[in-house]
Short mmCIF file of C-alpha atoms in Angstrom, two decimals:
data_model
loop_
_atom_site.label_atom_id
_atom_site.label_comp_id
_atom_site.label_asym_id
_atom_site.label_seq_id
_atom_site.Cartn_x
_atom_site.Cartn_y
_atom_site.Cartn_z
CA UNK O 1 -26.65 -55.81 -41.52
CA UNK O 2 -26.99 -52.08 -41.94
CA UNK O 3 -29.53 -52.09 -44.75
CA UNK O 4 -31.94 -54.99 -45.20
CA UNK O 5 -33.79 -55.20 -48.50
CA UNK O 6 -35.84 -58.39 -48.15
CA UNK O 7 -36.93 -60.82 -45.45
CA UNK O 8 -39.12 -63.88 -45.94
CA UNK O 9 -41.17 -65.40 -43.13
CA UNK O 10 -41.85 -68.41 -45.35
CA UNK O 11 -40.75 -71.88 -44.32
CA UNK O 12 -37.62 -73.82 -45.12
CA UNK O 13 -38.70 -77.42 -45.70
CA UNK O 14 -36.76 -80.62 -46.31
CA UNK O 15 -38.80 -82.43 -48.96
CA UNK O 16 -39.03 -86.07 -49.90
CA UNK O 17 -40.11 -86.17 -53.55
CA UNK O 18 -41.67 -89.30 -55.01
CA UNK O 19 -42.16 -89.98 -58.71
CA UNK O 20 -43.86 -93.14 -60.01
CA UNK O 21 -41.46 -96.06 -60.49
CA UNK O 22 -38.44 -94.08 -59.33
CA UNK O 23 -36.33 -94.00 -56.22
CA UNK O 24 -37.53 -91.13 -54.01
CA UNK O 25 -35.40 -88.01 -53.60
CA UNK O 26 -34.77 -87.06 -49.97
CA UNK O 27 -33.58 -83.93 -48.15
CA UNK O 28 -34.46 -81.71 -51.11
CA UNK O 29 -34.35 -78.07 -50.00
CA UNK O 30 -37.75 -76.44 -50.44
CA UNK O 31 -40.39 -74.31 -48.77
CA UNK O 32 -41.83 -70.91 -49.62
CA UNK O 33 -39.13 -69.08 -47.67
CA UNK O 34 -36.28 -70.86 -49.42
CA UNK O 35 -37.68 -70.25 -52.89
CA UNK O 36 -38.69 -66.63 -52.21
CA UNK O 37 -35.19 -65.91 -50.90
CA UNK O 38 -33.75 -67.58 -54.00
CA UNK O 39 -35.86 -65.30 -56.20
CA UNK O 40 -34.51 -62.21 -54.43
CA UNK O 41 -30.95 -63.55 -54.32
CA UNK O 42 -30.81 -63.97 -58.10
CA UNK O 43 -30.88 -60.18 -58.54
CA UNK O 44 -28.53 -59.31 -55.68
CA UNK O 45 -25.06 -60.63 -56.48
CA UNK O 46 -22.52 -60.74 -53.68
CA UNK O 47 -21.86 -58.53 -51.70
CA UNK O 48 -25.32 -56.95 -52.26
CA UNK O 49 -26.67 -60.37 -51.28
CA UNK O 50 -25.91 -59.58 -47.64
CA UNK O 51 -28.89 -57.20 -47.64
CA UNK O 52 -31.07 -60.32 -47.77
CA UNK O 53 -32.00 -61.31 -44.21
CA UNK O 54 -32.73 -65.02 -44.10
CA UNK O 55 -34.06 -66.15 -40.72
CA UNK O 56 -34.71 -69.91 -40.72
CA UNK O 57 -36.00 -72.20 -37.99
CA UNK O 58 -34.73 -75.79 -38.20
CA UNK O 59 -34.52 -78.93 -36.10
CA UNK O 60 -31.74 -81.13 -34.79
CA UNK O 61 -31.64 -83.16 -38.01
CA UNK O 62 -30.98 -80.27 -40.42
CA UNK O 63 -28.10 -81.51 -42.62
CA UNK O 64 -24.78 -79.68 -42.26
CA UNK O 65 -24.30 -79.93 -46.03
CA UNK O 66 -27.51 -77.98 -46.68
CA UNK O 67 -26.59 -75.37 -44.07
CA UNK O 68 -23.24 -74.92 -45.83
CA UNK O 69 -25.01 -74.64 -49.18
CA UNK O 70 -27.22 -71.87 -47.80
CA UNK O 71 -24.17 -70.05 -46.43
CA UNK O 72 -22.61 -70.17 -49.90
CA UNK O 73 -25.35 -67.79 -51.09
CA UNK O 74 -23.67 -65.09 -48.94
CA UNK O 75 -26.89 -63.76 -47.39
CA UNK O 76 -27.40 -62.57 -43.81
CA UNK O 77 -28.41 -66.08 -42.74
CA UNK O 78 -29.72 -66.56 -39.20
CA UNK O 79 -30.28 -70.19 -38.18
CA UNK O 80 -32.44 -70.88 -35.14
CA UNK O 81 -31.94 -74.56 -34.33
CA UNK O 82 -34.12 -76.67 -32.03
CA UNK O 83 -32.18 -79.28 -30.04
CA UNK O 84 -35.12 -81.58 -29.36
CA UNK O 85 -37.30 -81.31 -32.49
CA UNK O 86 -36.99 -82.42 -36.13
CA UNK O 87 -36.85 -79.95 -39.00
CA UNK O 88 -39.96 -79.16 -41.00
CA UNK O 89 -40.30 -81.98 -43.51
CA UNK O 90 -42.73 -82.53 -46.36
CA UNK O 91 -43.77 -85.30 -48.71
CA UNK O 92 -44.35 -84.29 -52.34
CA UNK O 93 -45.86 -87.05 -54.47
CA UNK O 94 -46.33 -86.80 -58.22
CA UNK O 95 -49.17 -88.86 -59.68
CA UNK O 96 -47.46 -89.33 -63.05
CA UNK O 97 -44.23 -88.47 -64.84
CA UNK O 98 -45.47 -85.23 -66.44
CA UNK O 99 -44.72 -83.04 -63.38
CA UNK O 100 -48.43 -82.34 -63.33
CA UNK O 101 -50.81 -83.55 -60.63
CA UNK O 102 -49.17 -83.79 -57.23
CA UNK O 103 -50.00 -83.88 -53.55
CA UNK O 104 -48.13 -82.41 -50.59
CA UNK O 105 -48.30 -82.89 -46.85
CA UNK O 106 -46.11 -82.02 -43.89
CA UNK O 107 -44.69 -85.07 -42.14
CA UNK O 108 -43.32 -83.25 -39.05
CA UNK O 109 -44.52 -80.26 -37.01
CA UNK O 110 -43.95 -76.93 -38.76
CA UNK O 111 -41.16 -74.70 -37.40
CA UNK O 112 -41.99 -71.11 -38.35
CA UNK O 113 -40.06 -67.89 -37.74
CA UNK O 114 -41.98 -65.52 -35.47
CA UNK O 115 -41.94 -61.73 -35.59
CA UNK O 116 -40.71 -61.39 -31.98
CA UNK O 117 -37.39 -62.89 -33.09
CA UNK O 118 -36.82 -59.66 -35.02
CA UNK O 119 -36.97 -57.45 -31.96
CA UNK O 120 -33.81 -55.37 -31.48
CA UNK O 121 -32.31 -56.69 -34.74
CA UNK O 122 -31.64 -55.10 -38.13
CA UNK O 123 -34.31 -57.37 -39.61
CA UNK O 124 -36.92 -54.93 -38.32
CA UNK O 125 -35.63 -52.40 -40.87
CA UNK O 126 -36.30 -54.59 -43.91
CA UNK O 127 -37.79 -52.80 -46.92
CA UNK O 128 -39.86 -55.85 -47.95
CA UNK O 129 -41.42 -58.77 -46.05
CA UNK O 130 -42.82 -61.91 -47.65
CA UNK O 131 -45.40 -64.15 -46.00
CA UNK O 132 -47.29 -67.33 -46.76
CA UNK O 133 -50.06 -67.49 -44.14
CA UNK O 134 -53.76 -67.97 -43.49
CA UNK O 135 -55.92 -64.81 -43.42
CA UNK O 136 -56.32 -64.86 -39.64
CA UNK O 137 -52.61 -65.41 -39.03
CA UNK O 138 -51.78 -62.70 -41.54
CA UNK O 139 -53.85 -60.06 -39.75
CA UNK O 140 -52.15 -60.85 -36.43
CA UNK O 141 -48.65 -61.04 -37.89
CA UNK O 142 -48.79 -57.80 -39.87
CA UNK O 143 -50.06 -55.86 -36.87
CA UNK O 144 -47.35 -57.44 -34.67
CA UNK O 145 -44.66 -56.58 -37.22
CA UNK O 146 -45.74 -52.96 -37.60
CA UNK O 147 -46.01 -52.55 -33.81
CA UNK O 148 -42.46 -53.91 -33.34
CA UNK O 149 -41.14 -51.52 -35.98
CA UNK O 150 -42.92 -48.60 -34.33
CA UNK O 151 -41.46 -49.56 -30.94
CA UNK O 152 -38.05 -49.58 -32.60
CA UNK O 153 -38.57 -46.10 -34.01
CA UNK O 154 -38.99 -47.33 -37.61
CA UNK O 155 -41.94 -45.35 -38.88
CA UNK O 156 -41.79 -45.85 -42.65
CA UNK O 157 -43.96 -48.64 -44.02
CA UNK O 158 -42.35 -51.71 -45.61
CA UNK O 159 -43.75 -53.47 -48.67
CA UNK O 160 -45.67 -56.51 -47.40
CA UNK O 161 -46.24 -59.36 -49.85
CA UNK O 162 -48.79 -62.02 -48.92
CA UNK O 163 -49.55 -65.33 -50.59
CA UNK O 164 -52.51 -67.00 -48.86
CA UNK O 165 -51.90 -70.48 -47.42
CA UNK O 166 -53.49 -72.90 -49.93
CA UNK O 167 -55.59 -74.75 -47.35
CA UNK O 168 -57.18 -71.45 -46.27
CA UNK O 169 -58.40 -70.63 -49.78
CA UNK O 170 -62.06 -71.56 -49.41
CA UNK O 171 -65.35 -69.61 -49.54
CA UNK O 172 -65.83 -69.50 -45.78
CA UNK O 173 -62.47 -67.71 -45.44
CA UNK O 174 -63.19 -65.10 -48.12
CA UNK O 175 -64.33 -62.37 -45.72
CA UNK O 176 -61.27 -62.84 -43.50
CA UNK O 177 -59.09 -62.81 -46.60
CA UNK O 178 -60.53 -59.49 -47.80
CA UNK O 179 -59.83 -58.01 -44.35
CA UNK O 180 -56.25 -59.28 -44.37
CA UNK O 181 -55.67 -58.06 -47.94
CA UNK O 182 -56.45 -54.53 -46.77
CA UNK O 183 -53.38 -54.71 -44.48
CA UNK O 184 -50.83 -55.83 -47.09
CA UNK O 185 -49.38 -54.18 -50.19
CA UNK O 186 -49.37 -57.15 -52.56
CA UNK O 187 -52.03 -59.86 -52.42
CA UNK O 188 -50.84 -62.74 -54.55
CA UNK O 189 -52.70 -66.04 -54.80
CA UNK O 190 -52.15 -68.37 -57.72
CA UNK O 191 -55.09 -68.78 -60.08
CA UNK O 192 -56.22 -72.05 -58.46
CA UNK O 193 -56.23 -70.49 -54.99
CA UNK O 194 -58.08 -67.45 -56.27
CA UNK O 195 -60.79 -69.61 -57.84
CA UNK O 196 -61.12 -71.70 -54.66
CA UNK O 197 -62.26 -68.64 -52.67
CA UNK O 198 -65.27 -68.43 -54.98
CA UNK O 199 -65.92 -72.18 -55.43
CA UNK O 200 -64.90 -71.90 -59.05
CA UNK O 201 -63.28 -74.83 -60.83
CA UNK O 202 -60.49 -73.52 -63.06
CA UNK O 203 -59.19 -76.98 -63.93
CA UNK O 204 -61.54 -77.62 -66.84
CA UNK O 205 -60.27 -74.69 -68.89
CA UNK O 206 -58.06 -71.69 -68.25
CA UNK O 207 -60.24 -68.58 -68.45
CA UNK O 208 -58.42 -65.25 -68.39
CA UNK O 209 -61.51 -63.09 -68.14
CA UNK O 210 -62.78 -65.07 -65.15
CA UNK O 211 -59.43 -64.67 -63.37
CA UNK O 212 -59.46 -60.93 -64.10
CA UNK O 213 -63.00 -60.64 -62.74
CA UNK O 214 -62.20 -62.54 -59.52
CA UNK O 215 -59.02 -60.53 -58.96
CA UNK O 216 -60.95 -57.29 -59.39
CA UNK O 217 -63.19 -58.29 -56.46
CA UNK O 218 -60.18 -58.08 -54.15
CA UNK O 219 -59.03 -54.84 -55.73
CA UNK O 220 -62.50 -53.31 -55.32
CA UNK O 221 -62.58 -54.36 -51.66
CA UNK O 222 -59.23 -52.65 -51.12
CA UNK O 223 -55.67 -53.98 -51.02
CA UNK O 224 -53.20 -52.10 -48.85
CA UNK O 225 -53.46 -48.74 -47.11
CA UNK O 226 -55.92 -46.46 -48.93
CA UNK O 227 -56.49 -49.25 -51.46
CA UNK O 228 -53.19 -48.47 -53.19
CA UNK O 229 -51.89 -52.04 -53.17
CA UNK O 230 -51.62 -54.53 -56.02
CA UNK O 231 -53.17 -57.88 -56.85
CA UNK O 232 -50.72 -60.21 -58.59
CA UNK O 233 -52.22 -63.52 -59.70
CA UNK O 234 -49.62 -66.13 -60.52
CA UNK O 235 -50.88 -68.53 -63.18
CA UNK O 236 -47.95 -70.88 -63.84
CA UNK O 237 -47.47 -71.66 -67.52
CA UNK O 238 -50.02 -68.94 -68.34
CA UNK O 239 -47.89 -66.19 -66.80
CA UNK O 240 -49.24 -63.66 -64.33
CA UNK O 241 -51.93 -60.99 -64.12
CA UNK O 242 -51.01 -57.68 -62.46
CA UNK O 243 -53.59 -55.14 -61.39
CA UNK O 244 -53.86 -52.09 -59.15
CA UNK O 245 -56.03 -48.98 -59.05
CA UNK O 246 -53.15 -46.91 -60.46
CA UNK O 247 -52.25 -48.86 -63.61
CA UNK O 248 -53.98 -50.58 -66.49
CA UNK O 249 -54.24 -54.27 -65.64
CA UNK O 250 -51.91 -56.46 -67.67
CA UNK O 251 -51.03 -60.08 -68.35
CA UNK O 252 -47.35 -60.95 -68.58
CA UNK O 253 -46.20 -64.26 -70.08
CA UNK O 254 -43.81 -66.64 -68.33
CA UNK O 255 -40.19 -66.63 -69.47
CA UNK O 256 -40.61 -70.07 -71.05
CA UNK O 257 -43.68 -69.92 -73.26
CA UNK O 258 -45.45 -72.74 -75.07
CA UNK O 259 -44.32 -71.43 -78.47
CA UNK O 260 -40.69 -71.96 -77.39
CA UNK O 261 -41.53 -75.65 -77.77
CA UNK O 262 -38.09 -77.21 -77.93
CA UNK O 263 -36.51 -75.00 -75.26
CA UNK O 264 -39.60 -75.29 -73.07
CA UNK O 265 -39.52 -79.08 -73.22
CA UNK O 266 -35.84 -79.30 -72.33
CA UNK O 267 -35.77 -76.58 -69.65
CA UNK O 268 -39.00 -76.92 -67.69
CA UNK O 269 -38.25 -79.74 -65.26
CA UNK O 270 -40.23 -79.06 -62.06
CA UNK O 271 -42.50 -76.08 -61.31
CA UNK O 272 -42.26 -76.54 -57.52
CA UNK O 273 -41.33 -73.24 -55.88
CA UNK O 274 -41.49 -71.16 -59.06
CA UNK O 275 -44.37 -69.07 -57.69
CA UNK O 276 -42.48 -68.34 -54.48
CA UNK O 277 -39.33 -67.45 -56.44
CA UNK O 278 -41.47 -65.10 -58.53
CA UNK O 279 -42.30 -63.12 -55.39
CA UNK O 280 -38.69 -62.77 -54.26
CA UNK O 281 -37.77 -61.52 -57.71
CA UNK O 282 -40.81 -59.22 -57.71
CA UNK O 283 -39.68 -57.70 -54.41
CA UNK O 284 -36.22 -56.78 -55.68
CA UNK O 285 -37.65 -55.55 -58.98
CA UNK O 286 -40.03 -53.32 -57.03
CA UNK O 287 -37.11 -51.81 -55.11
CA UNK O 288 -34.81 -51.44 -58.11
CA UNK O 289 -37.51 -50.07 -60.43
CA UNK O 290 -38.86 -47.56 -57.88
CA UNK O 291 -42.22 -49.18 -57.32
CA UNK O 292 -43.12 -50.01 -60.93
CA UNK O 293 -45.21 -53.15 -60.38
CA UNK O 294 -45.20 -54.24 -64.03
CA UNK O 295 -41.41 -54.14 -64.20
CA UNK O 296 -41.30 -55.85 -60.81
CA UNK O 297 -43.39 -58.66 -62.30
CA UNK O 298 -40.83 -58.99 -65.10
CA UNK O 299 -38.17 -59.67 -62.46
CA UNK O 300 -40.56 -62.19 -60.91
CA UNK O 301 -41.11 -64.01 -64.18
CA UNK O 302 -37.36 -64.33 -64.72
CA UNK O 303 -36.80 -65.53 -61.14
CA UNK O 304 -39.46 -68.21 -61.63
CA UNK O 305 -37.68 -69.48 -64.74
CA UNK O 306 -34.59 -70.42 -62.73
CA UNK O 307 -36.65 -72.29 -60.12
CA UNK O 308 -38.26 -74.63 -62.62
CA UNK O 309 -35.15 -75.74 -64.50
CA UNK O 310 -34.41 -78.56 -62.01
CA UNK O 311 -35.76 -80.39 -58.99
CA UNK O 312 -34.70 -78.22 -56.03
CA UNK O 313 -32.49 -75.16 -56.27
CA UNK O 314 -30.49 -73.87 -59.26
CA UNK O 315 -26.70 -73.96 -59.09
CA UNK O 316 -24.71 -70.78 -58.53
CA UNK O 317 -21.26 -70.38 -60.09
CA UNK O 318 -18.86 -67.55 -60.86
CA UNK O 319 -18.42 -66.39 -64.43
CA UNK O 320 -15.62 -64.17 -65.68
CA UNK O 321 -17.16 -60.96 -64.37
CA UNK O 322 -20.52 -61.91 -62.82
CA UNK O 323 -22.39 -64.61 -60.97
CA UNK O 324 -24.12 -67.27 -63.03
CA UNK O 325 -27.09 -69.41 -62.07
CA UNK O 326 -27.42 -72.66 -64.00
CA UNK O 327 -24.61 -71.23 -66.12
CA UNK O 328 -26.70 -68.21 -67.16
CA UNK O 329 -26.45 -64.47 -66.47
CA UNK O 330 -29.56 -63.37 -64.58
CA UNK O 331 -29.17 -59.80 -65.84
CA UNK O 332 -28.94 -60.98 -69.44
CA UNK O 333 -32.05 -63.13 -69.07
CA UNK O 334 -33.94 -60.19 -67.56
CA UNK O 335 -32.86 -57.95 -70.44
CA UNK O 336 -33.97 -60.63 -72.92
CA UNK O 337 -37.38 -60.97 -71.26
CA UNK O 338 -38.02 -57.22 -71.03
CA UNK O 339 -36.95 -56.71 -74.65
CA UNK O 340 -39.42 -59.41 -75.64
CA UNK O 341 -42.17 -57.56 -73.75
CA UNK O 342 -41.34 -54.25 -75.45
CA UNK O 343 -41.52 -55.88 -78.88
CA UNK O 344 -45.06 -57.09 -78.13
CA UNK O 345 -46.37 -53.61 -77.26
#
């Protein structure tokens, strides 16, 4: 592991998924860490995939078949296994058959990966780190990470991407969130989480101008060192809104748009994890496009499209001269999406 491009501190979760009047699905691989790593992996075919450091923390019940599946992605996978604890498990319940309203809860204690596990390893050299954490945890963890890197003689700053933990998105946490956002390079709630900080109710109608206004509050407060960071608001089927002090703010559509009615209906199966996958794709786009955050968001939008084409993870296969995911070339889909964006300008 000489050169690490991306490391996620997000969780790997074994989900039980329940739909009305259907047999539940069990041991479905999920979690923010799994989906974010997927999003990055899509754009790093083997052997470049080995620059993805994937530290996961699992219990004594983690299925061998899933561990083998993760190894097949050819990343730098590091499994920390507890001998006397279960893996992190979650229950995802859909209220109807439209993949709309759902509820989630953890059914076992959460096993997270801690920064001190990176000490004296190549993971400390990663160019990008992804987190899903509460504001208070985020402040502590970023400072710990940067201190460990400094102790290891790594003085350049990594790109730090933070999605706030959904349960911490409430008005009484807003001040702590603004403080944490100043320590990271990309602050990225989804539109529902963003509204929750301000006691707004975005469910009644989707309001772009309101989302832009709320996002600008974080930008005005300062994201990242010297306020040079970005706010990326992920808005599901409405795409994403990207803003920083250095560029003109811009909305980007999702890969599958509502006007692609037939393809949209047949391809969009389950949005779970699409937002996390967006961030892994964004990270690699940021590295490959030399810090262009709009082009990075294009990578993110394409990564999200692969996450929502099935329940769980997309399938990797080998084409004649490139990897395929769900039978599709990731590079070709990215080219298609970016060409579509250019035609709209």
